[in-house]
PDB file of C-alpha atoms in Angstrom:
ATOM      1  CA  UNK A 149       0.000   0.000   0.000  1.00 87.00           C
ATOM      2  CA  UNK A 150       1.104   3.518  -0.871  1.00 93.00           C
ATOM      3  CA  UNK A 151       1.838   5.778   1.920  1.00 96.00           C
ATOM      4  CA  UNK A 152       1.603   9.373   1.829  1.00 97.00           C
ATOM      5  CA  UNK A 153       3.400  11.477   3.665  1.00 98.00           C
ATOM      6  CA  UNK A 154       2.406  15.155   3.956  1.00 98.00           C
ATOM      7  CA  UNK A 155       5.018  18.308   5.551  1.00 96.00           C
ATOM      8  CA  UNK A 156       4.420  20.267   7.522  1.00 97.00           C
ATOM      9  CA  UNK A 157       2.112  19.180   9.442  1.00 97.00           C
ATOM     10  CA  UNK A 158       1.234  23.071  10.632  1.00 97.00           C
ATOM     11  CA  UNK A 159       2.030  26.216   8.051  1.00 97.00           C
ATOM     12  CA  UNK A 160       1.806  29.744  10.448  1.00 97.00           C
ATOM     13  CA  UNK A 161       1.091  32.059   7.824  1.00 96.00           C
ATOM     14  CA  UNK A 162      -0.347  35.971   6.881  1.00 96.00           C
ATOM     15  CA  UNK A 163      -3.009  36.533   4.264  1.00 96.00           C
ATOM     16  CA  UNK A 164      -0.709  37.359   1.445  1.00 96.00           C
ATOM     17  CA  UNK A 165       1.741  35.101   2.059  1.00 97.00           C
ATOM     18  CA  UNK A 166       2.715  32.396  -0.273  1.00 98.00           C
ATOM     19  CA  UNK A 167       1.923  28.788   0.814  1.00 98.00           C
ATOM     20  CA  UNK A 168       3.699  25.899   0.154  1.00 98.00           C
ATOM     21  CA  UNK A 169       2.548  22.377   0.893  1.00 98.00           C
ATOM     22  CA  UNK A 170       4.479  18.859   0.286  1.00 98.00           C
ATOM     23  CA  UNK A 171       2.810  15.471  -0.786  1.00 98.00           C
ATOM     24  CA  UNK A 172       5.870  12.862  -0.913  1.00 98.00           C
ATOM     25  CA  UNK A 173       4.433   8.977  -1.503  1.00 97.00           C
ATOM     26  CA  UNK A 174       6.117   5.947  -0.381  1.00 96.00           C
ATOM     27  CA  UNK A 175       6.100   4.726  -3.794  1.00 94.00           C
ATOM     28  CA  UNK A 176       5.670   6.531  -7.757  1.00 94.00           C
ATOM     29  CA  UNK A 177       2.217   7.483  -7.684  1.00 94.00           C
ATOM     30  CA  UNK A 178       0.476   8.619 -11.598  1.00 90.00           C
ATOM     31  CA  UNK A 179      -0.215  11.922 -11.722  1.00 88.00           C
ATOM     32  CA  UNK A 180      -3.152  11.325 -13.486  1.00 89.00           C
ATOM     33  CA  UNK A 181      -4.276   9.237 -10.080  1.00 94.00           C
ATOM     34  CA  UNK A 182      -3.161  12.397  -7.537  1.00 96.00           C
ATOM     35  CA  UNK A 183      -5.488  14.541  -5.907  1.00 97.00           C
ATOM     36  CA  UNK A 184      -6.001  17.687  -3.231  1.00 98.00           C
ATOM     37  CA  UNK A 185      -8.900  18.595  -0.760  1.00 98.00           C
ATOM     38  CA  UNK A 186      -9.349  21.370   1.825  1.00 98.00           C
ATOM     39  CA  UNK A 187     -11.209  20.935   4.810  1.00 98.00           C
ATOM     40  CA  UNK A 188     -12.200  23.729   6.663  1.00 98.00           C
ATOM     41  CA  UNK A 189     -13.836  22.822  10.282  1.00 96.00           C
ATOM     42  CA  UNK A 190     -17.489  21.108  10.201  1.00 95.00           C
ATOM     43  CA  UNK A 191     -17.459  20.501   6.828  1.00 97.00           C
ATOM     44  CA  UNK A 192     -16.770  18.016   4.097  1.00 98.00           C
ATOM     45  CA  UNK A 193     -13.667  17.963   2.217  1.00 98.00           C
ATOM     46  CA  UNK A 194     -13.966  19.742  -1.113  1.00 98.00           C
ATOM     47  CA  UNK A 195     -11.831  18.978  -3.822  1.00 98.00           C
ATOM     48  CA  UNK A 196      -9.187  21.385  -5.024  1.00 98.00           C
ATOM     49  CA  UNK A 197      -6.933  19.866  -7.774  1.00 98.00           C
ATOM     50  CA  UNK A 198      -6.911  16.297  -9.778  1.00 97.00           C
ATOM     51  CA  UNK A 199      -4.817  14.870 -11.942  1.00 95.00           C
ATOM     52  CA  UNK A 200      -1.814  16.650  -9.780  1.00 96.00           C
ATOM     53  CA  UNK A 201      -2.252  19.892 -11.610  1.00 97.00           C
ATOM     54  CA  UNK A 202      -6.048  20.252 -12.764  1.00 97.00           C
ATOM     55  CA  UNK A 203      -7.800  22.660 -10.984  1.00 98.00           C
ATOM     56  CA  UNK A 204     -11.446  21.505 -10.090  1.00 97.00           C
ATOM     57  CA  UNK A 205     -14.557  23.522 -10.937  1.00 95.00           C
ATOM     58  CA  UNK A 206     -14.712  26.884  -9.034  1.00 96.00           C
ATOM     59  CA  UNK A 207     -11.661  26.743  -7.965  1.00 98.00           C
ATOM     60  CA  UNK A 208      -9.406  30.371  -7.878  1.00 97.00           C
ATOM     61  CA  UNK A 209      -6.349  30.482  -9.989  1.00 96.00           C
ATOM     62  CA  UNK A 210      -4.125  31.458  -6.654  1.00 98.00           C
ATOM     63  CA  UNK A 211      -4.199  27.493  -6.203  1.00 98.00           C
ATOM     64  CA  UNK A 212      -1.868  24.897  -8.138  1.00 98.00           C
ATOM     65  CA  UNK A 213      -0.816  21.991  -8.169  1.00 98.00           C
ATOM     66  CA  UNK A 214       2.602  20.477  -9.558  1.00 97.00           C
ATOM     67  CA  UNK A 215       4.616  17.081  -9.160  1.00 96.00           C
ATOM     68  CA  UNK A 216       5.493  13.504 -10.475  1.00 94.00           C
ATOM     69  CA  UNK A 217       6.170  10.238  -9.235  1.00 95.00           C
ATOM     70  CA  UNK A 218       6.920  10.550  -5.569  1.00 96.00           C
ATOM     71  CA  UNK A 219       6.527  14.219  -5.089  1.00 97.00           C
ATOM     72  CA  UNK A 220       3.384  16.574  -5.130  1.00 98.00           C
ATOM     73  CA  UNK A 221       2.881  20.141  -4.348  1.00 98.00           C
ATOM     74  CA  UNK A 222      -0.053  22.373  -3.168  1.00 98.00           C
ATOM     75  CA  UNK A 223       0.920  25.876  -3.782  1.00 98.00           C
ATOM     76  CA  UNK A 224      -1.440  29.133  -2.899  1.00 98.00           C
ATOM     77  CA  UNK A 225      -0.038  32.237  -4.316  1.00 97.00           C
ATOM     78  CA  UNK A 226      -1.801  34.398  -1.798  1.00 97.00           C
ATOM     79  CA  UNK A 227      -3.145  33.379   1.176  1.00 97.00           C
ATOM     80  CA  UNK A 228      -7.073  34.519   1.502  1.00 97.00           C
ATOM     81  CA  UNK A 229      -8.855  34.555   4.926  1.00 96.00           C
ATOM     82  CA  UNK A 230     -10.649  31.718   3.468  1.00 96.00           C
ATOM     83  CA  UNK A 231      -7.699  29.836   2.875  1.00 97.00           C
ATOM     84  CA  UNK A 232      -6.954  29.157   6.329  1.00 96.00           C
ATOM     85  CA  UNK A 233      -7.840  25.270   6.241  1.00 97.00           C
ATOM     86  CA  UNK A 234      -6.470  21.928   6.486  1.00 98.00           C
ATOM     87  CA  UNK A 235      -5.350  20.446   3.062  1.00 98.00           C
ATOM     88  CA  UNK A 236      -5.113  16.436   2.117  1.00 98.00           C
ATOM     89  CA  UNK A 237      -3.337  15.200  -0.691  1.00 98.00           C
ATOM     90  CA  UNK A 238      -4.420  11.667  -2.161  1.00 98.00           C
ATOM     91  CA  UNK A 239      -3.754   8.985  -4.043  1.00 96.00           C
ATOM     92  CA  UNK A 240      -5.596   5.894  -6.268  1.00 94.00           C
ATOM     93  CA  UNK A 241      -3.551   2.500  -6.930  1.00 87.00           C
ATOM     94  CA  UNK A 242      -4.426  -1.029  -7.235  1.00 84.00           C
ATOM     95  CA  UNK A 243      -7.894  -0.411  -5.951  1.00 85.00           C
ATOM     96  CA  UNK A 244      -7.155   1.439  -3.050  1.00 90.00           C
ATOM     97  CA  UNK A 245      -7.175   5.066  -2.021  1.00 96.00           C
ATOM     98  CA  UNK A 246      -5.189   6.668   0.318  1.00 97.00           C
ATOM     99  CA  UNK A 247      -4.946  10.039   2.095  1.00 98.00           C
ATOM    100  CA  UNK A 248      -1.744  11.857   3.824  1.00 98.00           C
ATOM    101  CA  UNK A 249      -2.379  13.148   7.096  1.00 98.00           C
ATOM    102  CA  UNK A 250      -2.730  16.879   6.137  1.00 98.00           C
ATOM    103  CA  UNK A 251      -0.989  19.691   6.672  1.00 98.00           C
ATOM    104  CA  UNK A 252      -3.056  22.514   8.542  1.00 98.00           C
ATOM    105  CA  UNK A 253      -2.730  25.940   7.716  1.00 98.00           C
ATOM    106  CA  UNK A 254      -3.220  28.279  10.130  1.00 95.00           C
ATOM    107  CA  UNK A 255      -2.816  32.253  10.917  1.00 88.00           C
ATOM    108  CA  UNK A 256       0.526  33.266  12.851  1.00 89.00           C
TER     109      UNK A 256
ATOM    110  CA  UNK B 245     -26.741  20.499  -9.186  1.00 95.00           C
ATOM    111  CA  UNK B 246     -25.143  16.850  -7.524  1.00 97.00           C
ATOM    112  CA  UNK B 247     -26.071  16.602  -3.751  1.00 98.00           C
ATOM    113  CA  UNK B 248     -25.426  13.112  -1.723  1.00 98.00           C
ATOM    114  CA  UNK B 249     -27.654  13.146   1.106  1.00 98.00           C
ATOM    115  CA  UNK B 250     -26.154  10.360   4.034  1.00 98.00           C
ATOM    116  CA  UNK B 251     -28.184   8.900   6.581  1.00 97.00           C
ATOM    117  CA  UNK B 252     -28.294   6.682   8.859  1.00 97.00           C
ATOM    118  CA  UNK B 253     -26.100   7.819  12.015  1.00 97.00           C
ATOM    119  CA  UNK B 254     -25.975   7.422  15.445  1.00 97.00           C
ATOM    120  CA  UNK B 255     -25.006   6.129  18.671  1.00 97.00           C
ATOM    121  CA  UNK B 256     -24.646   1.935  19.002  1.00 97.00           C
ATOM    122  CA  UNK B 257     -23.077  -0.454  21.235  1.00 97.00           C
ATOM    123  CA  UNK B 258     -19.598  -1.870  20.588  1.00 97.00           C
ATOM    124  CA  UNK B 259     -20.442  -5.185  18.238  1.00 97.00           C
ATOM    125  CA  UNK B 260     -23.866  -3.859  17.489  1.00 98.00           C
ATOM    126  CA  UNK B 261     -24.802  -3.165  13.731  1.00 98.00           C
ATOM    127  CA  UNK B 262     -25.631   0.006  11.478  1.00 98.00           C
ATOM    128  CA  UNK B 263     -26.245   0.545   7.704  1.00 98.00           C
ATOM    129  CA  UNK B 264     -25.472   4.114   6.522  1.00 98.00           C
ATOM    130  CA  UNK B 265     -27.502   5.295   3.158  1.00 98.00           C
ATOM    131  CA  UNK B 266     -26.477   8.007   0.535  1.00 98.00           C
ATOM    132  CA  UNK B 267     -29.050   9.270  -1.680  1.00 98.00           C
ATOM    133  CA  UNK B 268     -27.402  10.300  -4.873  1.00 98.00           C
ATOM    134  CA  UNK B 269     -28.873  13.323  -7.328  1.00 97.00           C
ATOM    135  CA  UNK B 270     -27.699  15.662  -9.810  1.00 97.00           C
ATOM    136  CA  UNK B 271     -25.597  12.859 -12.147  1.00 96.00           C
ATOM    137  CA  UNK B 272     -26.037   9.320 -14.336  1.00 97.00           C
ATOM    138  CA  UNK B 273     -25.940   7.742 -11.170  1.00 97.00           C
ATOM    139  CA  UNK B 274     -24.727   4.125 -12.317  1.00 96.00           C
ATOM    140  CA  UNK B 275     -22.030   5.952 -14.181  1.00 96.00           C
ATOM    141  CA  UNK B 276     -19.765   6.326 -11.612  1.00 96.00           C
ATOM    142  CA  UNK B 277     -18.738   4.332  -8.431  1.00 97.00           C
ATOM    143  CA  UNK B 278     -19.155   5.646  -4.673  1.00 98.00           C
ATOM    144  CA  UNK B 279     -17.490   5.430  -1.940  1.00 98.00           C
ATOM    145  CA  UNK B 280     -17.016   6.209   1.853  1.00 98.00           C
ATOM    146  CA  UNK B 281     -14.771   7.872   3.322  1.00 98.00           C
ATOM    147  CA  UNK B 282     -14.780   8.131   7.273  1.00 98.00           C
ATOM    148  CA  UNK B 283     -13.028  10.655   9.716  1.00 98.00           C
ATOM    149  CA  UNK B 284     -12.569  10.276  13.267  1.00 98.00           C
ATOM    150  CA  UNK B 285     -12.872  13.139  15.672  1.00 97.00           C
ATOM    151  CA  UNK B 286      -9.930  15.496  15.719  1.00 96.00           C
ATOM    152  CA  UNK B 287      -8.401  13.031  13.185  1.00 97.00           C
ATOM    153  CA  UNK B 288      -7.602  12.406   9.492  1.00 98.00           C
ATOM    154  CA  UNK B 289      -9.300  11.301   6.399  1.00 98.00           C
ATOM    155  CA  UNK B 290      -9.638   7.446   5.975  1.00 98.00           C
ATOM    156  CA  UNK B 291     -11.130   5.295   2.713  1.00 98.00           C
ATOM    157  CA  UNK B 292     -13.312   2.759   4.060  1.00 98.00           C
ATOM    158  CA  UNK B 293     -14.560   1.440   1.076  1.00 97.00           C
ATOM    159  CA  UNK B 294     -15.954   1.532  -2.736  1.00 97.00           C
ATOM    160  CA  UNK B 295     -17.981   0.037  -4.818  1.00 97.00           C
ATOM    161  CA  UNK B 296     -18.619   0.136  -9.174  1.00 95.00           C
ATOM    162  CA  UNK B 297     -21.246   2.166 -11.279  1.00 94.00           C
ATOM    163  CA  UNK B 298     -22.797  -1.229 -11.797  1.00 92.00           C
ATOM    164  CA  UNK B 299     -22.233  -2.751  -7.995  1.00 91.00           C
ATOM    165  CA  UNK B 300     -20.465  -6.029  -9.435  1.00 92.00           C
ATOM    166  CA  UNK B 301     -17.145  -4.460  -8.051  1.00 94.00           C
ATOM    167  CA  UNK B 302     -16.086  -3.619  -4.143  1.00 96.00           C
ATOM    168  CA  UNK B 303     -13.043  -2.607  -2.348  1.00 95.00           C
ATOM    169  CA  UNK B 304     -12.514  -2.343   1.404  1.00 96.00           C
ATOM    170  CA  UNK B 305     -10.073  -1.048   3.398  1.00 96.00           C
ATOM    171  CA  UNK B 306      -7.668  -3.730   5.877  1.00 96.00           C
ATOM    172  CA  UNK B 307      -9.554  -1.858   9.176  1.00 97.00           C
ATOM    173  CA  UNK B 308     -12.918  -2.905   7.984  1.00 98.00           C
ATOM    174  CA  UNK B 309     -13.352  -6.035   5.765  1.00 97.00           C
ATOM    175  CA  UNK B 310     -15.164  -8.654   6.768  1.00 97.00           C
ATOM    176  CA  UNK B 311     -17.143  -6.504   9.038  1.00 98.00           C
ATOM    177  CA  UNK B 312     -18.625  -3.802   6.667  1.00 98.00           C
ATOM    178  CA  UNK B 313     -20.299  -4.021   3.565  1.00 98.00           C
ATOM    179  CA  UNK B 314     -20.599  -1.657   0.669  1.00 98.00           C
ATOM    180  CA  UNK B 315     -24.127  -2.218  -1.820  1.00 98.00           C
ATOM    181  CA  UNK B 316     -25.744  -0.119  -4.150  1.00 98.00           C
ATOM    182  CA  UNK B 317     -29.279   0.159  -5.530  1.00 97.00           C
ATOM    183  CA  UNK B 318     -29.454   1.805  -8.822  1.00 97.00           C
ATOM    184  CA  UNK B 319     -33.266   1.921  -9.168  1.00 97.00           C
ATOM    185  CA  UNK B 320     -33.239   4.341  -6.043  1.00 98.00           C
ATOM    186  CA  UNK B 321     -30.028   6.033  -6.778  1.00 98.00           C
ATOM    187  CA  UNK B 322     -28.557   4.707  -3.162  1.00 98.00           C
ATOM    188  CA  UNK B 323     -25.665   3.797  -2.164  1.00 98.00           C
ATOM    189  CA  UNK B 324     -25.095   1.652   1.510  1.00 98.00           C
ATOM    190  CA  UNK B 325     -22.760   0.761   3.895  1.00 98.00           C
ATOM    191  CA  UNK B 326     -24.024  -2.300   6.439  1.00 98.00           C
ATOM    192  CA  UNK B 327     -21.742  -1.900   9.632  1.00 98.00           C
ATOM    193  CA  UNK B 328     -21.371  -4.690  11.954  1.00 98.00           C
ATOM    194  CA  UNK B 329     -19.577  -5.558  14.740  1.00 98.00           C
ATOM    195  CA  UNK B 330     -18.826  -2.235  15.157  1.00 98.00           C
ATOM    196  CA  UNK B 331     -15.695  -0.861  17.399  1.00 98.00           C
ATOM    197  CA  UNK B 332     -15.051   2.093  19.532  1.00 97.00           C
ATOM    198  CA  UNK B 333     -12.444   2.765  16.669  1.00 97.00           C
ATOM    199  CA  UNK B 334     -15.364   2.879  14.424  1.00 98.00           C
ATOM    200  CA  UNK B 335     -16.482   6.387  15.778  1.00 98.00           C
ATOM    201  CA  UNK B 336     -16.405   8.732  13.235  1.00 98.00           C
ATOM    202  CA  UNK B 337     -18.226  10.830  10.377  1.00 98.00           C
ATOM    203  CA  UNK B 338     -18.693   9.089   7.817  1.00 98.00           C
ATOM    204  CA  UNK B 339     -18.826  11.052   4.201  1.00 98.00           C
ATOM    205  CA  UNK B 340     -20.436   9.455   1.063  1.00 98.00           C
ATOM    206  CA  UNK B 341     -18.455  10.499  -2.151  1.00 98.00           C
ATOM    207  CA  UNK B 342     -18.446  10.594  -5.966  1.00 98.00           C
ATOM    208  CA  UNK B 343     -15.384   8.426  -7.592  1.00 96.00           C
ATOM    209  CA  UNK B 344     -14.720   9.566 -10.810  1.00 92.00           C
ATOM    210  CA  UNK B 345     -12.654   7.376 -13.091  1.00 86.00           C
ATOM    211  CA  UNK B 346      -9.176   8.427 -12.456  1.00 86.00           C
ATOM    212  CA  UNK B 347      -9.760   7.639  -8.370  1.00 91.00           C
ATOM    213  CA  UNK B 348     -10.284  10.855  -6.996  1.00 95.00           C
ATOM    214  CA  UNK B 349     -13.555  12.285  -5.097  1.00 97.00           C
ATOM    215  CA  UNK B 350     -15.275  15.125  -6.820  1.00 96.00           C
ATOM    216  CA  UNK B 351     -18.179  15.534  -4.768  1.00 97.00           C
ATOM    217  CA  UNK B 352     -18.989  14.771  -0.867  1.00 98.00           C
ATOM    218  CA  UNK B 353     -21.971  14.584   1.016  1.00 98.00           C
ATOM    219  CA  UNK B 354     -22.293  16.539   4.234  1.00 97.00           C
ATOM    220  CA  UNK B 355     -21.521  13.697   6.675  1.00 98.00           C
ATOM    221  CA  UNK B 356     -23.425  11.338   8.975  1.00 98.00           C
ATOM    222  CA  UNK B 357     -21.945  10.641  12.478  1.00 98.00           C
ATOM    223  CA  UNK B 358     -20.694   7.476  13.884  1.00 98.00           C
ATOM    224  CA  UNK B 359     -20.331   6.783  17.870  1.00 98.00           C
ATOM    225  CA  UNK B 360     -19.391   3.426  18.937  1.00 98.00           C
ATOM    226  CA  UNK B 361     -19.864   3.145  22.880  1.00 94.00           C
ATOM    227  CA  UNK B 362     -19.758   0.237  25.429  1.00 83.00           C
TER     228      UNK B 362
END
């Protein structure tokens, strides 16, 4: 099973700021098969990027995605006071999905 | 407009039983496959378990087969999950989702809760 591994765990930020979140899997993972969520408290996950680099529907340009094989990125250009969530990468394989442990990103 | 509606939720015993339902609109339901996804208070995500657009295909995660089972009726655009012998480790909210074909989840429903108490 594919393990993935997700740093840091907690990103102290300012609106503005630049966020960068890692996805690093235990083995190659195909982009095509990669996928990010935010999760903001009390509600469902909503998805944010497929295919490692698509954005989903209604989702602002200030997100992206980038990566291949073993390592993934979540970058938001500018932080928004909305932004201020936790984000999950995850992956599909050999009929199983799996989900790093998120990386929180909070307000310093 | 696609909105999965779980039900189902609630308080049982440790070993008792419960079947969660998802009520599916908005999309060619049999198209896709569906899946749960559960998340334990103050915790992570965790895939629990999927199942095909036509039901002839399932997939369950190490923590929970043999003990939960994943069933689909297309005619009522539904989408189950029968719990039993349920655990304290069980306790969670469980969230219905869309799979589309490249493995990711494109749309959640809202969340039903799971508490497993002796």
């Amino acid at each position: 099973e594919i393990v993935l591994t997700q740093s840091p765990g907690t990103l102290s930020l300012s609106p503005g700021e630049r966020a960068t979140l890692s996805c690093r899997a235990s083995q190659s993972v195909s982009s095509s098969y990669l996928a990010w969520y935010q999760q903001k408290p009390g509600q469902a996950p909503r998805l944010l990027i497929y295919g490692a680099s698509s954005r989903a529907t209604g989702i602002p340009d200030r997100f992206s995605g980038s990566g291949y094989g073993t390592d993934f990125t979540l970058t938001i250009s500018r932080l928004e006071p909305e932004d201020f969530a936790v984000y999950y990468c995850q992956q599909y394989g050999s009929s199983r999905f799996t989900f790093g442990p998120g990386t929180k990103v909070d307000f310093k | 407009e696609v909105q999965l509606l779980e039900s189902g939720g609630g308080l049982v015993q440790t070993g008792g039983s419960l079947r969660l339902s998802c009520a599916a609109s908005g999309f060619t339901f049999t198209t896709y496959a569906m899946s749960w996804v559960r998340q334990a208070p103050g915790k992570g995500l965790e895939w629990v378990s999927a199942i095909a657009g036509s039901g002839g295909s399932t997939d369950y995660a190490d923590s929970v087969k043999g003990r939960f089972t994943i069933s689909r009726d297309n005619s009522k655009n539904t989408v189950y999950l029968q719990m039993n012998s349920l655990r304290a480790e069980d306790t969670a909210v469980y969230y219905c989702a869309k799979v589309w074909s490249t493995g990711y989840f494109d749309y959640w429903g809202q969340g039903t809760p799971v508490t497993v108490s002796s």
